[in-house]
Amino acid sequence: MTDVVAELERRYPPSWAEEWDRVGLVLGEPTAAVRRVLCVVDVVPETVAEALAVGADMIVAHHPLLLRGVSSVAPTTVKGRIVHQLIRAGVALYVAHTNADVASPGVSDALAARFGLTGLRPLQRPAAGSAAHGDERGIGRIGELPRPMTLAELTRHAAAVLPVTSWGVRAAGDPGRMVRTLAVSGGSGDSFLGAATAAGVDAFLTSDLRHHPASEHLAADGPALIDAAHWATERPWLDDLAALLREAPGVETLVSDLDTDPWTVHAAAPVVDDKEPDREG
Ligand SMILES: [Zn+2]
């Protein structure tokens, strides 16, 4: 495991994580051999079952399994059950979360690559001590689309280039607005609406946007908003993560394509056919 952890910490130093975050080795013997790693966004019963089924001896996850204080891992809770399953099967768990978000390349670079964005720069740079020239660390990425698109077209394009989920992709703003410069931020993006406005981008793609912050942002003439499923914005990064881990000798890496977004059903009202001739005429 030493080689795998060394690769992870070289690219995603744990010290880059937010203060509230909990990253690094969660469980597993550091001296254990690692031959097969499964990369996942979420450690949930479905991805744990997948790890056991493919014979992985390590899971590298984006979201922390245990973020807040824990006083019990009894298997009577979902998380306690997962801890028991993994230890019993000898599967280690490692988390790279906000340290992978700010890294360059990091989570949002993989998202930006799905759109072919060029001239990438961070949406929001880390707070202090990192303004060194050439340091492209930071949350989110801003770049230019290969060609301008209307918001409606870009929303359909996003649904096509992002991993498929039931949630799909929705957008807020004038559907005809032209978008040349796009900001993207994997995961929950509510807190970066101000940064997107300050950056002067045409649109901002992220996830978990809420009614009031979104409507107030648009009323203040902020960039158009594109809201995709949380999992779909972070899943692209797993391919980069897997490529990185392949650099550790003798390690096989697999990527989970299980959609762990909690939303499983999506419906839109039937489209009214307004071409139907007016019978009362
Ligand atoms: Zn996330």
Coordinates of C-alpha atoms and ligand atoms in Angstrom, one line a residue:
M1 CA 0.0 0.0 0.0
T2 CA 3.0 2.3 0.6
D3 CA 3.5 2.9 -3.2
V4 CA -0.2 3.6 -3.8
V5 CA -0.4 6.0 -0.9
A6 CA 2.8 7.7 -2.0
E7 CA 1.4 8.3 -5.5
L8 CA -1.9 9.7 -4.0
E9 CA -0.2 12.0 -1.5
R10 CA 2.3 13.3 -4.2
R11 CA -0.6 14.4 -6.4
Y12 CA -3.2 15.2 -3.6
P13 CA -1.3 16.3 -0.5
P14 CA -3.6 15.8 2.6
S15 CA -2.5 19.3 3.8
W16 CA -4.4 20.8 0.9
A17 CA -7.7 19.6 2.2
E18 CA -10.1 22.0 3.9
E19 CA -9.9 22.2 7.6
W20 CA -13.3 20.5 8.1
D21 CA -12.5 17.7 5.7
R22 CA -11.2 14.2 6.7
V23 CA -8.9 12.7 4.1
G24 CA -6.3 10.0 3.9
L25 CA -6.3 6.4 5.0
V26 CA -9.5 5.5 6.8
L27 CA -9.0 1.8 7.4
G28 CA -6.5 -0.9 6.3
E29 CA -3.0 -2.0 7.3
P30 CA -0.5 0.4 5.7
T31 CA 1.9 -2.6 5.3
A32 CA -0.7 -4.7 3.4
A33 CA -0.1 -5.6 -0.3
V34 CA -2.4 -3.8 -2.8
R35 CA -3.0 -5.5 -6.1
R36 CA -6.4 -4.2 -7.2
V37 CA -7.9 -0.8 -6.4
L38 CA -11.5 0.3 -7.1
C39 CA -12.0 4.0 -7.6
V40 CA -15.4 5.3 -6.5
V41 CA -17.1 8.7 -5.7
D42 CA -19.1 7.3 -2.8
V43 CA -18.5 4.6 -0.3
V44 CA -22.1 3.2 -0.1
P45 CA -23.4 -0.4 0.2
E46 CA -23.5 -0.7 -3.6
T47 CA -19.9 0.3 -4.3
V48 CA -18.7 -1.8 -1.3
A49 CA -20.5 -4.8 -2.8
E50 CA -18.8 -4.0 -6.2
A51 CA -15.4 -3.8 -4.5
L52 CA -15.9 -7.2 -2.9
A53 CA -17.2 -8.7 -6.1
V54 CA -14.2 -7.6 -8.2
G55 CA -11.7 -8.7 -5.5
A56 CA -10.4 -5.2 -4.8
D57 CA -8.1 -5.0 -1.8
M58 CA -8.3 -1.2 -1.7
I59 CA -11.0 1.4 -2.4
V60 CA -10.0 5.0 -3.2
A61 CA -13.0 7.3 -2.7
H62 CA -13.8 10.9 -3.2
H63 CA -16.3 11.5 -0.4
P64 CA -15.3 10.7 3.2
L65 CA -17.1 7.7 4.7
L66 CA -16.7 9.2 8.2
L67 CA -16.7 13.0 8.1
R68 CA -18.2 13.9 11.5
G69 CA -17.2 12.6 14.9
V70 CA -18.0 8.9 15.4
S71 CA -18.4 7.1 18.7
S72 CA -19.4 3.7 17.4
V73 CA -18.9 1.7 14.3
A74 CA -21.3 -1.0 15.4
P75 CA -22.6 -2.9 12.4
T76 CA -26.2 -1.8 13.3
T77 CA -25.7 1.4 11.2
V78 CA -25.0 1.6 7.5
K79 CA -21.6 3.1 7.9
G80 CA -20.7 0.7 10.8
R81 CA -21.7 -2.2 8.5
I82 CA -19.5 -0.9 5.8
V83 CA -16.5 -0.6 8.2
H84 CA -17.1 -4.2 9.3
Q85 CA -17.4 -5.6 5.8
L86 CA -14.3 -3.9 4.6
I87 CA -12.1 -4.9 7.5
R88 CA -13.4 -8.5 7.4
A89 CA -12.6 -8.7 3.7
G90 CA -9.2 -7.0 4.1
V91 CA -10.1 -4.1 1.9
A92 CA -8.4 -0.8 2.7
L93 CA -10.2 2.6 2.3
Y94 CA -8.5 5.8 1.3
V95 CA -10.2 9.2 0.7
A96 CA -9.0 12.1 -1.4
H97 CA -11.7 14.9 -1.2
T98 CA -11.1 18.6 -1.1
N99 CA -7.3 18.0 -1.6
A100 CA -8.2 16.4 -4.9
D101 CA -10.7 19.3 -5.7
V102 CA -8.0 22.0 -5.4
A103 CA -5.2 19.9 -7.0
S104 CA -4.0 20.7 -10.5
P105 CA -4.9 18.5 -12.3
G106 CA -7.8 17.8 -10.0
V107 CA -11.5 16.9 -10.0
S108 CA -12.7 20.0 -12.0
D109 CA -9.9 19.5 -14.6
A110 CA -11.5 16.2 -15.5
L111 CA -14.9 17.8 -15.7
A112 CA -13.5 20.7 -17.8
A113 CA -12.0 18.1 -20.2
R114 CA -15.4 16.7 -20.9
F115 CA -16.3 20.0 -22.5
G116 CA -12.9 20.5 -24.2
L117 CA -12.4 23.8 -22.3
T118 CA -9.1 25.5 -23.1
G119 CA -7.1 28.2 -21.3
L120 CA -8.0 26.7 -17.9
R121 CA -7.6 28.7 -14.8
P122 CA -9.1 28.2 -11.3
L123 CA -12.5 29.6 -10.4
Q124 CA -11.4 30.3 -6.9
R125 CA -7.8 30.1 -5.7
P126 CA -6.9 28.7 -2.2
A127 CA -7.0 31.2 0.6
A128 CA -3.4 31.9 1.4
G129 CA 0.2 31.2 0.7
S130 CA -0.3 29.8 -2.8
A131 CA -0.1 32.7 -5.2
A132 CA 3.2 31.5 -6.6
H133 CA 3.6 31.9 -10.3
G134 CA 2.4 28.9 -12.2
D135 CA 0.4 27.6 -9.3
E136 CA -2.9 26.7 -10.8
R137 CA -4.4 25.2 -7.7
G138 CA -7.9 26.2 -6.7
I139 CA -11.6 25.2 -6.7
G140 CA -13.3 24.9 -10.1
R141 CA -12.0 25.7 -13.5
I142 CA -12.8 28.4 -16.1
G143 CA -12.1 27.9 -19.7
E144 CA -13.2 28.6 -23.3
L145 CA -15.6 26.3 -25.1
P146 CA -14.3 25.0 -28.5
R147 CA -17.2 27.0 -30.1
P148 CA -19.9 29.3 -28.7
M149 CA -23.2 27.6 -27.9
T150 CA -26.6 28.9 -26.7
L151 CA -27.4 27.9 -23.1
A152 CA -30.1 25.5 -24.4
E153 CA -27.5 23.8 -26.7
L154 CA -24.9 23.7 -24.0
T155 CA -27.3 22.1 -21.6
R156 CA -28.1 19.3 -24.1
H157 CA -24.4 19.0 -24.8
A158 CA -23.7 18.6 -21.1
A159 CA -26.2 15.8 -20.9
A160 CA -24.4 14.1 -23.7
V161 CA -20.8 14.4 -22.5
L162 CA -21.4 13.8 -18.7
P163 CA -22.1 10.4 -17.2
V164 CA -25.7 9.6 -17.5
T165 CA -28.0 9.9 -14.4
S166 CA -31.7 10.1 -13.8
W167 CA -31.3 13.7 -12.7
G168 CA -30.0 14.7 -16.0
V169 CA -29.0 18.3 -16.6
R170 CA -31.1 21.5 -16.1
A171 CA -30.2 25.1 -16.6
A172 CA -31.3 28.5 -15.3
G173 CA -31.2 31.6 -17.4
D174 CA -32.1 32.7 -21.0
P175 CA -32.0 29.6 -23.2
G176 CA -30.8 31.7 -26.1
R177 CA -27.9 33.3 -24.1
M178 CA -24.6 32.7 -25.9
V179 CA -21.9 30.9 -23.9
R180 CA -18.3 31.2 -24.8
T181 CA -16.6 31.1 -21.4
L182 CA -17.7 28.4 -19.0
A183 CA -16.9 27.8 -15.3
V184 CA -17.2 24.3 -13.9
S185 CA -16.9 23.0 -10.4
G186 CA -17.4 19.3 -9.4
G187 CA -19.7 18.7 -6.5
S188 CA -21.9 21.2 -4.6
G189 CA -21.3 24.7 -6.1
D190 CA -23.7 27.0 -4.3
S191 CA -20.9 28.7 -2.5
F192 CA -19.1 29.6 -5.7
L193 CA -21.9 31.6 -7.4
G194 CA -20.2 34.8 -6.3
A195 CA -16.8 33.7 -7.7
A196 CA -18.5 32.8 -11.1
T197 CA -20.0 36.3 -11.2
A198 CA -16.7 38.0 -10.3
A199 CA -14.9 35.9 -13.0
G200 CA -17.4 37.3 -15.6
V201 CA -18.0 33.9 -17.2
D202 CA -21.1 33.3 -19.4
A203 CA -22.3 30.2 -17.6
F204 CA -21.4 28.1 -14.5
L205 CA -21.9 24.3 -14.4
T206 CA -21.9 22.6 -11.0
S207 CA -24.4 20.6 -8.8
D208 CA -26.8 20.8 -5.8
L209 CA -27.9 24.4 -6.7
R210 CA -30.9 25.6 -4.6
H211 CA -33.9 27.8 -5.5
H212 CA -33.1 31.0 -3.6
P213 CA -29.4 31.3 -4.2
A214 CA -29.9 30.5 -7.9
S215 CA -32.8 32.9 -8.4
E216 CA -31.1 35.7 -6.5
H217 CA -27.9 35.1 -8.5
L218 CA -29.8 35.4 -11.8
A219 CA -31.8 38.4 -10.7
A220 CA -28.4 40.1 -10.2
D221 CA -27.4 39.4 -13.8
G222 CA -25.0 36.6 -12.8
P223 CA -23.8 33.9 -15.3
A224 CA -26.3 31.3 -16.5
L225 CA -26.4 28.2 -14.3
I226 CA -26.2 24.6 -15.3
D227 CA -27.1 22.1 -12.6
A228 CA -25.9 18.5 -13.2
A229 CA -26.1 15.5 -10.8
H230 CA -23.4 15.6 -8.1
W231 CA -22.1 12.2 -9.0
A232 CA -21.9 13.0 -12.7
T233 CA -19.7 16.1 -12.1
E234 CA -17.1 14.0 -10.1
R235 CA -17.2 10.7 -11.9
P236 CA -15.0 12.0 -14.7
W237 CA -12.1 12.5 -12.2
L238 CA -12.1 8.7 -11.4
D239 CA -10.4 8.1 -14.8
D240 CA -7.6 10.5 -13.9
L241 CA -7.3 8.9 -10.5
A242 CA -7.1 5.4 -12.0
A243 CA -4.4 6.5 -14.5
L244 CA -2.4 8.0 -11.6
L245 CA -2.6 4.8 -9.5
R246 CA -1.4 2.7 -12.5
E247 CA 1.9 4.4 -12.0
A248 CA 2.3 2.3 -8.8
P249 CA 4.1 -0.9 -9.8
G250 CA 1.9 -4.1 -9.9
V251 CA -1.3 -2.3 -9.2
E252 CA -4.4 -2.9 -11.3
T253 CA -7.0 -0.1 -11.1
L254 CA -10.8 -0.3 -11.8
V255 CA -13.3 2.5 -12.0
S256 CA -16.8 2.2 -10.6
D257 CA -19.5 3.3 -13.0
L258 CA -22.3 2.7 -10.5
D259 CA -24.4 5.8 -10.5
T260 CA -24.5 6.6 -6.7
D261 CA -26.5 9.8 -7.2
P262 CA -29.4 9.4 -4.8
W263 CA -32.0 10.6 -7.3
T264 CA -33.3 7.7 -9.3
V265 CA -36.4 8.9 -11.0
H266 CA -36.9 12.0 -13.2
A267 CA -40.1 13.1 -15.0
A268 CA -41.0 16.1 -17.0
A269 CA -44.6 17.1 -17.9
P270 CA -45.6 15.8 -21.3
V271 CA -44.8 18.2 -24.1
V272 CA -48.0 19.9 -25.4
D273 CA -48.3 19.6 -29.1
D274 CA -49.2 23.2 -30.1
K275 CA -49.3 22.3 -33.8
E276 CA -52.6 20.6 -33.3
P277 CA -55.2 22.5 -35.5
D278 CA -57.6 24.7 -33.6
R279 CA -60.9 22.8 -33.8
E280 CA -63.0 25.7 -32.5
G281 CA -61.8 28.0 -35.3
Ligands
ZN1 ZN -18.7 15.7 -4.1

